[in-house]
Amino acid sequence: MEILGIDIGGSGIKGAVVNITDGTLVTERHRIVTPQPATPQAVAETVSALVKHFNYTGPIGCGFPALIRNGIAKTAANIDKSWVDIAVEELLSEATGQSVSVINDADAAGLGELRFGAGNGHMGVVMMLTIGTGIGSAIIHKGILLPCTELGHVEFKGDSAEKYCSDAARERENLPWDKWGKRFNKYLQHMEMLFSPDLFIIGGGASKKIDKFKDQLSVNAEVVPASLRNMAGIIGAACFAGDK
Ligand code: BGC
């Protein structure tokens, strides 16, 4: 089955048609710059343009960078505040004329990595962490996703953990990789203490630089970079729509 997967991010809205049986891309990935301000209306228009680019009709899976409950955005930590309480599924389905299923971006990436990437077929507890502007999380056990974990917002050093060790925090504070790696390690140790995952999969912008900080990591679980790179969210979102 082939499904259009979309990944909505702060700087780009990306999509590709995915064969959800084997996780391969049926089309090239296409990216459109996220409109600024990224209001619901403006983003809906961009998503609609992306769907038109692929000349696609059928179910669509879409990753979104906020807590999503029953298709509704409940938070807006790193996106336009006007998204809170917007029925994202409804908005995007109306804008595109297709049936759009919306899932948290990290949950989508976790699903993608588990089915076709670094966690392929893993039957234990897998924690995916996406390190970018914020920190996104997904927990998957025996192939089943526990959605909406939002572990970038556990309180850490008196604030949301993502304020302390996201990639944006590294850039903002101009931290060298080893120093940032030590911070991230503290966060990973905290996650390990709480959830004892067998495997951590690190995605998002920082995952490409894992060689620069992996020596700072001292958790017991294995830590691997996402292998689907920036396609994990698109592939996982398409799978999510296919599962429905
Ligand atoms: C949001 C999450 C999202 C993550 C990565 C966090 O600030 O709360 O929902 O998954 O950023 O985009």
PDB file of C-alpha atoms and ligand atoms in Angstrom:
ATOM      1  CA  MET A   1       0.000   0.000   0.000  1.00  0.00           C
ATOM      2  CA  GLU A   2       1.273   3.478  -0.876  1.00  0.00           C
ATOM      3  CA  ILE A   3       0.504   6.425   1.394  1.00  0.00           C
ATOM      4  CA  LEU A   4       1.614  10.056   1.410  1.00  0.00           C
ATOM      5  CA  GLY A   5       3.595  10.821   4.566  1.00  0.00           C
ATOM      6  CA  ILE A   6       4.118  14.426   5.671  1.00  0.00           C
ATOM      7  CA  ASP A   7       6.371  15.851   8.369  1.00  0.00           C
ATOM      8  CA  ILE A   8       5.534  19.358   9.568  1.00  0.00           C
ATOM      9  CA  GLY A   9       8.545  21.107  11.082  1.00  0.00           C
ATOM     10  CA  GLY A  10       9.450  24.609  12.166  1.00  0.00           C
ATOM     11  CA  SER A  11      11.522  25.331   9.061  1.00  0.00           C
ATOM     12  CA  GLY A  12      10.218  22.901   6.448  1.00  0.00           C
ATOM     13  CA  ILE A  13       7.132  20.885   5.560  1.00  0.00           C
ATOM     14  CA  LYS A  14       8.301  17.692   3.895  1.00  0.00           C
ATOM     15  CA  GLY A  15       6.538  14.807   2.215  1.00  0.00           C
ATOM     16  CA  ALA A  16       6.938  11.694   0.081  1.00  0.00           C
ATOM     17  CA  VAL A  17       4.748   8.826  -1.006  1.00  0.00           C
ATOM     18  CA  VAL A  18       5.793   5.749   0.973  1.00  0.00           C
ATOM     19  CA  ASN A  19       5.335   2.062   0.331  1.00  0.00           C
ATOM     20  CA  ILE A  20       4.275   1.145   3.860  1.00  0.00           C
ATOM     21  CA  THR A  21       4.887  -2.562   3.335  1.00  0.00           C
ATOM     22  CA  ASP A  22       8.633  -2.208   2.926  1.00  0.00           C
ATOM     23  CA  GLY A  23       9.243   1.409   4.019  1.00  0.00           C
ATOM     24  CA  THR A  24      10.667   2.511   0.685  1.00  0.00           C
ATOM     25  CA  LEU A  25       9.916   5.834  -0.956  1.00  0.00           C
ATOM     26  CA  VAL A  26       7.799   5.726  -4.072  1.00  0.00           C
ATOM     27  CA  THR A  27       8.536   9.364  -4.913  1.00  0.00           C
ATOM     28  CA  GLU A  28      11.336  11.811  -4.182  1.00  0.00           C
ATOM     29  CA  ARG A  29      11.034  13.754  -0.950  1.00  0.00           C
ATOM     30  CA  HIS A  30       9.641  17.233  -1.520  1.00  0.00           C
ATOM     31  CA  ARG A  31      10.119  20.118   0.899  1.00  0.00           C
ATOM     32  CA  ILE A  32       8.340  23.462   1.119  1.00  0.00           C
ATOM     33  CA  VAL A  33       9.538  26.163   3.495  1.00  0.00           C
ATOM     34  CA  THR A  34       7.241  26.528   6.527  1.00  0.00           C
ATOM     35  CA  PRO A  35       5.346  29.816   6.190  1.00  0.00           C
ATOM     36  CA  GLN A  36       6.060  32.467   8.814  1.00  0.00           C
ATOM     37  CA  PRO A  37       4.165  33.088  10.955  1.00  0.00           C
ATOM     38  CA  ALA A  38       3.244  29.386  10.890  1.00  0.00           C
ATOM     39  CA  THR A  39      -0.422  29.912  11.691  1.00  0.00           C
ATOM     40  CA  PRO A  40      -2.887  27.041  11.239  1.00  0.00           C
ATOM     41  CA  GLN A  41      -4.319  28.618   8.068  1.00  0.00           C
ATOM     42  CA  ALA A  42      -0.912  29.259   6.478  1.00  0.00           C
ATOM     43  CA  VAL A  43       0.375  25.760   7.302  1.00  0.00           C
ATOM     44  CA  ALA A  44      -2.840  24.178   5.995  1.00  0.00           C
ATOM     45  CA  GLU A  45      -2.331  25.990   2.682  1.00  0.00           C
ATOM     46  CA  THR A  46       1.255  24.752   2.473  1.00  0.00           C
ATOM     47  CA  VAL A  47       0.217  21.166   3.226  1.00  0.00           C
ATOM     48  CA  SER A  48      -2.406  21.456   0.517  1.00  0.00           C
ATOM     49  CA  ALA A  49       0.268  22.689  -1.939  1.00  0.00           C
ATOM     50  CA  LEU A  50       2.462  19.720  -0.999  1.00  0.00           C
ATOM     51  CA  VAL A  51      -0.375  17.281  -1.677  1.00  0.00           C
ATOM     52  CA  LYS A  52      -1.000  18.952  -5.053  1.00  0.00           C
ATOM     53  CA  HIS A  53       2.712  18.643  -5.870  1.00  0.00           C
ATOM     54  CA  PHE A  54       2.358  14.867  -5.623  1.00  0.00           C
ATOM     55  CA  ASN A  55      -0.972  14.923  -7.420  1.00  0.00           C
ATOM     56  CA  TYR A  56      -2.009  12.549  -4.649  1.00  0.00           C
ATOM     57  CA  THR A  57      -5.400  11.300  -3.574  1.00  0.00           C
ATOM     58  CA  GLY A  58      -5.888   8.854  -0.712  1.00  0.00           C
ATOM     59  CA  PRO A  59      -5.142   8.649   3.001  1.00  0.00           C
ATOM     60  CA  ILE A  60      -2.380  10.889   4.345  1.00  0.00           C
ATOM     61  CA  GLY A  61      -0.308  10.534   7.517  1.00  0.00           C
ATOM     62  CA  CYS A  62       1.107  13.700   9.016  1.00  0.00           C
ATOM     63  CA  GLY A  63       3.621  14.242  11.838  1.00  0.00           C
ATOM     64  CA  PHE A  64       3.145  17.414  13.859  1.00  0.00           C
ATOM     65  CA  PRO A  65       5.517  18.947  16.469  1.00  0.00           C
ATOM     66  CA  ALA A  66       3.127  19.127  19.431  1.00  0.00           C
ATOM     67  CA  LEU A  67       1.122  16.921  21.749  1.00  0.00           C
ATOM     68  CA  ILE A  68      -1.706  15.548  19.605  1.00  0.00           C
ATOM     69  CA  ARG A  69      -4.706  13.969  21.262  1.00  0.00           C
ATOM     70  CA  ASN A  70      -7.442  12.589  19.061  1.00  0.00           C
ATOM     71  CA  GLY A  71      -6.286  14.754  16.176  1.00  0.00           C
ATOM     72  CA  ILE A  72      -6.235  17.943  18.273  1.00  0.00           C
ATOM     73  CA  ALA A  73      -3.087  19.944  19.149  1.00  0.00           C
ATOM     74  CA  LYS A  74      -2.870  20.393  22.915  1.00  0.00           C
ATOM     75  CA  THR A  75       0.472  22.209  23.269  1.00  0.00           C
ATOM     76  CA  ALA A  76       2.625  24.596  21.257  1.00  0.00           C
ATOM     77  CA  ALA A  77       6.093  24.654  22.849  1.00  0.00           C
ATOM     78  CA  ASN A  78       8.020  25.370  19.662  1.00  0.00           C
ATOM     79  CA  ILE A  79       5.268  26.308  17.228  1.00  0.00           C
ATOM     80  CA  ASP A  80       2.872  29.218  16.814  1.00  0.00           C
ATOM     81  CA  LYS A  81       0.798  29.492  19.988  1.00  0.00           C
ATOM     82  CA  SER A  82      -2.416  29.752  17.963  1.00  0.00           C
ATOM     83  CA  TRP A  83      -2.246  25.958  17.358  1.00  0.00           C
ATOM     84  CA  VAL A  84      -3.403  25.079  20.887  1.00  0.00           C
ATOM     85  CA  ASP A  85      -6.787  23.318  20.704  1.00  0.00           C
ATOM     86  CA  ILE A  86      -6.863  23.387  16.900  1.00  0.00           C
ATOM     87  CA  ALA A  87      -8.366  20.227  15.401  1.00  0.00           C
ATOM     88  CA  VAL A  88      -5.350  19.601  13.157  1.00  0.00           C
ATOM     89  CA  GLU A  89      -6.775  16.472  11.538  1.00  0.00           C
ATOM     90  CA  GLU A  90      -9.974  18.238  10.623  1.00  0.00           C
ATOM     91  CA  LEU A  91      -8.187  21.371   9.388  1.00  0.00           C
ATOM     92  CA  LEU A  92      -5.777  19.444   7.143  1.00  0.00           C
ATOM     93  CA  SER A  93      -8.449  17.054   5.871  1.00  0.00           C
ATOM     94  CA  GLU A  94     -10.593  20.021   4.827  1.00  0.00           C
ATOM     95  CA  ALA A  95      -7.667  21.874   3.242  1.00  0.00           C
ATOM     96  CA  THR A  96      -6.504  18.880   1.204  1.00  0.00           C
ATOM     97  CA  GLY A  97      -9.835  17.169   0.538  1.00  0.00           C
ATOM     98  CA  GLN A  98      -8.222  13.906   1.735  1.00  0.00           C
ATOM     99  CA  SER A  99      -8.419  11.960   4.955  1.00  0.00           C
ATOM    100  CA  VAL A 100      -5.458  13.143   7.061  1.00  0.00           C
ATOM    101  CA  SER A 101      -4.340  11.279  10.214  1.00  0.00           C
ATOM    102  CA  VAL A 102      -2.162  13.392  12.503  1.00  0.00           C
ATOM    103  CA  ILE A 103       0.406  12.026  14.937  1.00  0.00           C
ATOM    104  CA  ASN A 104       3.108  13.672  17.084  1.00  0.00           C
ATOM    105  CA  ASP A 105       6.318  14.081  15.038  1.00  0.00           C
ATOM    106  CA  ALA A 106       8.524  12.047  17.399  1.00  0.00           C
ATOM    107  CA  ASP A 107       5.915   9.287  17.667  1.00  0.00           C
ATOM    108  CA  ALA A 108       5.940   9.155  13.851  1.00  0.00           C
ATOM    109  CA  ALA A 109       9.750   9.014  13.721  1.00  0.00           C
ATOM    110  CA  GLY A 110       9.770   6.276  16.376  1.00  0.00           C
ATOM    111  CA  LEU A 111       7.304   4.173  14.415  1.00  0.00           C
ATOM    112  CA  GLY A 112       9.324   4.654  11.226  1.00  0.00           C
ATOM    113  CA  GLU A 113      12.613   3.678  12.893  1.00  0.00           C
ATOM    114  CA  LEU A 114      11.063   0.687  14.590  1.00  0.00           C
ATOM    115  CA  ARG A 115       9.571  -0.739  11.448  1.00  0.00           C
ATOM    116  CA  PHE A 116      12.239   0.065   8.914  1.00  0.00           C
ATOM    117  CA  GLY A 117      15.202   1.732  10.598  1.00  0.00           C
ATOM    118  CA  ALA A 118      17.559   1.470  13.554  1.00  0.00           C
ATOM    119  CA  GLY A 119      14.997  -0.377  15.694  1.00  0.00           C
ATOM    120  CA  ASN A 120      13.865  -2.718  12.954  1.00  0.00           C
ATOM    121  CA  GLY A 121      11.757  -5.444  14.532  1.00  0.00           C
ATOM    122  CA  HIS A 122      13.105  -4.771  18.064  1.00  0.00           C
ATOM    123  CA  MET A 123      10.869  -6.513  20.592  1.00  0.00           C
ATOM    124  CA  GLY A 124      12.100  -4.807  23.752  1.00  0.00           C
ATOM    125  CA  VAL A 125      11.560  -1.284  25.082  1.00  0.00           C
ATOM    126  CA  VAL A 126      12.819   1.249  22.566  1.00  0.00           C
ATOM    127  CA  MET A 127      12.989   4.960  23.298  1.00  0.00           C
ATOM    128  CA  MET A 128      13.321   7.323  20.375  1.00  0.00           C
ATOM    129  CA  LEU A 129      14.453  10.856  21.182  1.00  0.00           C
ATOM    130  CA  THR A 130      14.506  13.542  18.509  1.00  0.00           C
ATOM    131  CA  ILE A 131      16.933  16.324  19.281  1.00  0.00           C
ATOM    132  CA  GLY A 132      16.198  19.530  17.414  1.00  0.00           C
ATOM    133  CA  THR A 133      14.542  22.802  18.380  1.00  0.00           C
ATOM    134  CA  GLY A 134      12.817  20.799  21.105  1.00  0.00           C
ATOM    135  CA  ILE A 135      13.181  17.225  22.317  1.00  0.00           C
ATOM    136  CA  GLY A 136      10.550  14.791  21.088  1.00  0.00           C
ATOM    137  CA  SER A 137      10.055  11.291  22.444  1.00  0.00           C
ATOM    138  CA  ALA A 138       8.473   7.982  21.534  1.00  0.00           C
ATOM    139  CA  ILE A 139       8.356   4.775  23.568  1.00  0.00           C
ATOM    140  CA  ILE A 140       7.696   1.533  21.749  1.00  0.00           C
ATOM    141  CA  HIS A 141       7.413  -1.865  23.355  1.00  0.00           C
ATOM    142  CA  LYS A 142       7.062  -5.073  21.355  1.00  0.00           C
ATOM    143  CA  GLY A 143       6.364  -2.924  18.338  1.00  0.00           C
ATOM    144  CA  ILE A 144       3.492  -1.045  19.994  1.00  0.00           C
ATOM    145  CA  LEU A 145       3.774   2.712  20.463  1.00  0.00           C
ATOM    146  CA  LEU A 146       2.849   4.341  23.756  1.00  0.00           C
ATOM    147  CA  PRO A 147       1.810   7.701  22.263  1.00  0.00           C
ATOM    148  CA  CYS A 148       2.075  11.246  23.608  1.00  0.00           C
ATOM    149  CA  THR A 149       4.974  10.752  26.028  1.00  0.00           C
ATOM    150  CA  GLU A 150       6.374  14.330  25.694  1.00  0.00           C
ATOM    151  CA  LEU A 151       9.564  13.490  27.598  1.00  0.00           C
ATOM    152  CA  GLY A 152      11.304  16.628  26.371  1.00  0.00           C
ATOM    153  CA  HIS A 153       9.197  18.387  28.981  1.00  0.00           C
ATOM    154  CA  VAL A 154      10.128  16.407  32.084  1.00  0.00           C
ATOM    155  CA  GLU A 155      11.358  18.891  34.627  1.00  0.00           C
ATOM    156  CA  PHE A 156      15.106  18.943  34.559  1.00  0.00           C
ATOM    157  CA  LYS A 157      17.411  21.489  36.197  1.00  0.00           C
ATOM    158  CA  GLY A 158      14.307  23.509  37.122  1.00  0.00           C
ATOM    159  CA  ASP A 159      12.840  23.772  33.624  1.00  0.00           C
ATOM    160  CA  SER A 160      11.741  21.685  30.639  1.00  0.00           C
ATOM    161  CA  ALA A 161      14.592  19.307  29.764  1.00  0.00           C
ATOM    162  CA  GLU A 162      14.553  20.550  26.173  1.00  0.00           C
ATOM    163  CA  LYS A 163      15.590  24.004  27.391  1.00  0.00           C
ATOM    164  CA  TYR A 164      18.741  22.406  28.815  1.00  0.00           C
ATOM    165  CA  CYS A 165      19.861  19.933  26.179  1.00  0.00           C
ATOM    166  CA  SER A 166      18.041  20.323  22.847  1.00  0.00           C
ATOM    167  CA  ASP A 167      20.084  21.162  19.775  1.00  0.00           C
ATOM    168  CA  ALA A 168      18.655  24.680  19.993  1.00  0.00           C
ATOM    169  CA  ALA A 169      20.036  24.980  23.561  1.00  0.00           C
ATOM    170  CA  ARG A 170      23.472  23.908  22.281  1.00  0.00           C
ATOM    171  CA  GLU A 171      23.361  26.578  19.600  1.00  0.00           C
ATOM    172  CA  ARG A 172      21.886  29.251  21.842  1.00  0.00           C
ATOM    173  CA  GLU A 173      24.545  28.749  24.495  1.00  0.00           C
ATOM    174  CA  ASN A 174      27.266  28.112  21.938  1.00  0.00           C
ATOM    175  CA  LEU A 175      28.228  24.864  23.698  1.00  0.00           C
ATOM    176  CA  PRO A 176      31.042  22.711  22.309  1.00  0.00           C
ATOM    177  CA  TRP A 177      29.849  19.189  21.424  1.00  0.00           C
ATOM    178  CA  ASP A 178      31.579  17.517  24.365  1.00  0.00           C
ATOM    179  CA  LYS A 179      30.051  19.929  26.849  1.00  0.00           C
ATOM    180  CA  TRP A 180      26.624  19.561  25.312  1.00  0.00           C
ATOM    181  CA  GLY A 181      27.156  15.772  25.202  1.00  0.00           C
ATOM    182  CA  LYS A 182      27.692  15.740  28.975  1.00  0.00           C
ATOM    183  CA  ARG A 183      24.389  17.547  29.435  1.00  0.00           C
ATOM    184  CA  PHE A 184      22.600  15.212  27.081  1.00  0.00           C
ATOM    185  CA  ASN A 185      24.116  12.248  28.908  1.00  0.00           C
ATOM    186  CA  LYS A 186      22.583  13.465  32.175  1.00  0.00           C
ATOM    187  CA  TYR A 187      19.215  13.594  30.479  1.00  0.00           C
ATOM    188  CA  LEU A 188      19.690  10.099  28.985  1.00  0.00           C
ATOM    189  CA  GLN A 189      20.661   8.753  32.418  1.00  0.00           C
ATOM    190  CA  HIS A 190      17.490  10.263  33.842  1.00  0.00           C
ATOM    191  CA  MET A 191      15.414   8.622  31.086  1.00  0.00           C
ATOM    192  CA  GLU A 192      17.169   5.327  31.743  1.00  0.00           C
ATOM    193  CA  MET A 193      16.447   5.535  35.452  1.00  0.00           C
ATOM    194  CA  LEU A 194      12.741   6.143  34.736  1.00  0.00           C
ATOM    195  CA  PHE A 195      12.086   3.775  31.825  1.00  0.00           C
ATOM    196  CA  SER A 196      14.984   1.282  31.482  1.00  0.00           C
ATOM    197  CA  PRO A 197      14.827   1.089  27.703  1.00  0.00           C
ATOM    198  CA  ASP A 198      16.870  -1.572  25.919  1.00  0.00           C
ATOM    199  CA  LEU A 199      17.683   0.783  23.094  1.00  0.00           C
ATOM    200  CA  PHE A 200      17.823   4.551  22.613  1.00  0.00           C
ATOM    201  CA  ILE A 201      17.445   5.813  19.048  1.00  0.00           C
ATOM    202  CA  ILE A 202      18.632   9.390  18.595  1.00  0.00           C
ATOM    203  CA  GLY A 203      17.035  11.358  15.777  1.00  0.00           C
ATOM    204  CA  GLY A 204      16.715  14.973  14.713  1.00  0.00           C
ATOM    205  CA  GLY A 205      19.470  17.387  13.708  1.00  0.00           C
ATOM    206  CA  ALA A 206      21.932  16.312  16.428  1.00  0.00           C
ATOM    207  CA  SER A 207      21.834  12.659  15.341  1.00  0.00           C
ATOM    208  CA  LYS A 208      24.026  13.410  12.324  1.00  0.00           C
ATOM    209  CA  LYS A 209      26.718  14.619  14.718  1.00  0.00           C
ATOM    210  CA  ILE A 210      26.582  11.664  17.101  1.00  0.00           C
ATOM    211  CA  ASP A 211      30.287  10.955  16.585  1.00  0.00           C
ATOM    212  CA  LYS A 212      31.034  14.311  18.179  1.00  0.00           C
ATOM    213  CA  PHE A 213      29.315  13.459  21.472  1.00  0.00           C
ATOM    214  CA  LYS A 214      28.961   9.681  21.737  1.00  0.00           C
ATOM    215  CA  ASP A 215      32.092   9.438  23.928  1.00  0.00           C
ATOM    216  CA  GLN A 216      30.256  11.469  26.572  1.00  0.00           C
ATOM    217  CA  LEU A 217      27.387   8.961  26.807  1.00  0.00           C
ATOM    218  CA  SER A 218      27.523   6.454  29.641  1.00  0.00           C
ATOM    219  CA  VAL A 219      24.104   4.789  29.839  1.00  0.00           C
ATOM    220  CA  ASN A 220      23.736   1.020  30.022  1.00  0.00           C
ATOM    221  CA  ALA A 221      21.357   0.780  27.072  1.00  0.00           C
ATOM    222  CA  GLU A 222      22.643   0.779  23.535  1.00  0.00           C
ATOM    223  CA  VAL A 223      22.462   4.229  21.874  1.00  0.00           C
ATOM    224  CA  VAL A 224      22.224   4.388  18.088  1.00  0.00           C
ATOM    225  CA  PRO A 225      21.478   7.175  15.607  1.00  0.00           C
ATOM    226  CA  ALA A 226      18.278   7.055  13.584  1.00  0.00           C
ATOM    227  CA  SER A 227      19.092   5.267  10.350  1.00  0.00           C
ATOM    228  CA  LEU A 228      16.233   6.660   8.260  1.00  0.00           C
ATOM    229  CA  ARG A 229      17.658  10.120   8.913  1.00  0.00           C
ATOM    230  CA  ASN A 230      15.213  12.864   8.021  1.00  0.00           C
ATOM    231  CA  MET A 231      12.853  10.347   6.391  1.00  0.00           C
ATOM    232  CA  ALA A 232      11.838   8.628   9.647  1.00  0.00           C
ATOM    233  CA  GLY A 233       8.978  11.045  10.378  1.00  0.00           C
ATOM    234  CA  ILE A 234       7.572  10.837   6.856  1.00  0.00           C
ATOM    235  CA  ILE A 235       7.739   7.033   6.762  1.00  0.00           C
ATOM    236  CA  GLY A 236       6.310   6.673  10.266  1.00  0.00           C
ATOM    237  CA  ALA A 237       3.465   9.101   9.560  1.00  0.00           C
ATOM    238  CA  ALA A 238       2.524   7.137   6.434  1.00  0.00           C
ATOM    239  CA  CYS A 239       2.565   3.900   8.475  1.00  0.00           C
ATOM    240  CA  PHE A 240       0.357   5.495  11.118  1.00  0.00           C
ATOM    241  CA  ALA A 241      -2.246   6.402   8.481  1.00  0.00           C
ATOM    242  CA  GLY A 242      -1.971   2.883   7.048  1.00  0.00           C
ATOM    243  CA  ASP A 243      -2.589   1.294  10.453  1.00  0.00           C
ATOM    244  CA  LYS A 244      -5.890   3.111  10.870  1.00  0.00           C
TER     245      LYS A 244
HETATM  246  C1  BGC B   1       6.989  19.204  21.615  1.00  0.00           C
HETATM  247  C2  BGC B   1       6.811  17.770  21.160  1.00  0.00           C
HETATM  248  C3  BGC B   1       7.615  17.521  19.906  1.00  0.00           C
HETATM  249  C4  BGC B   1       9.049  17.936  20.098  1.00  0.00           C
HETATM  250  C5  BGC B   1       9.871  17.780  18.834  1.00  0.00           C
HETATM  251  C6  BGC B   1       8.463  19.491  21.771  1.00  0.00           C
HETATM  252  O1  BGC B   1       8.639  20.801  22.201  1.00  0.00           O
HETATM  253  O2  BGC B   1       6.331  19.410  22.844  1.00  0.00           O
HETATM  254  O3  BGC B   1       5.452  17.509  20.933  1.00  0.00           O
HETATM  255  O4  BGC B   1       7.542  16.154  19.574  1.00  0.00           O
HETATM  256  O5  BGC B   1       9.134  19.282  20.538  1.00  0.00           O
HETATM  257  O6  BGC B   1       9.358  18.518  17.782  1.00  0.00           O
END
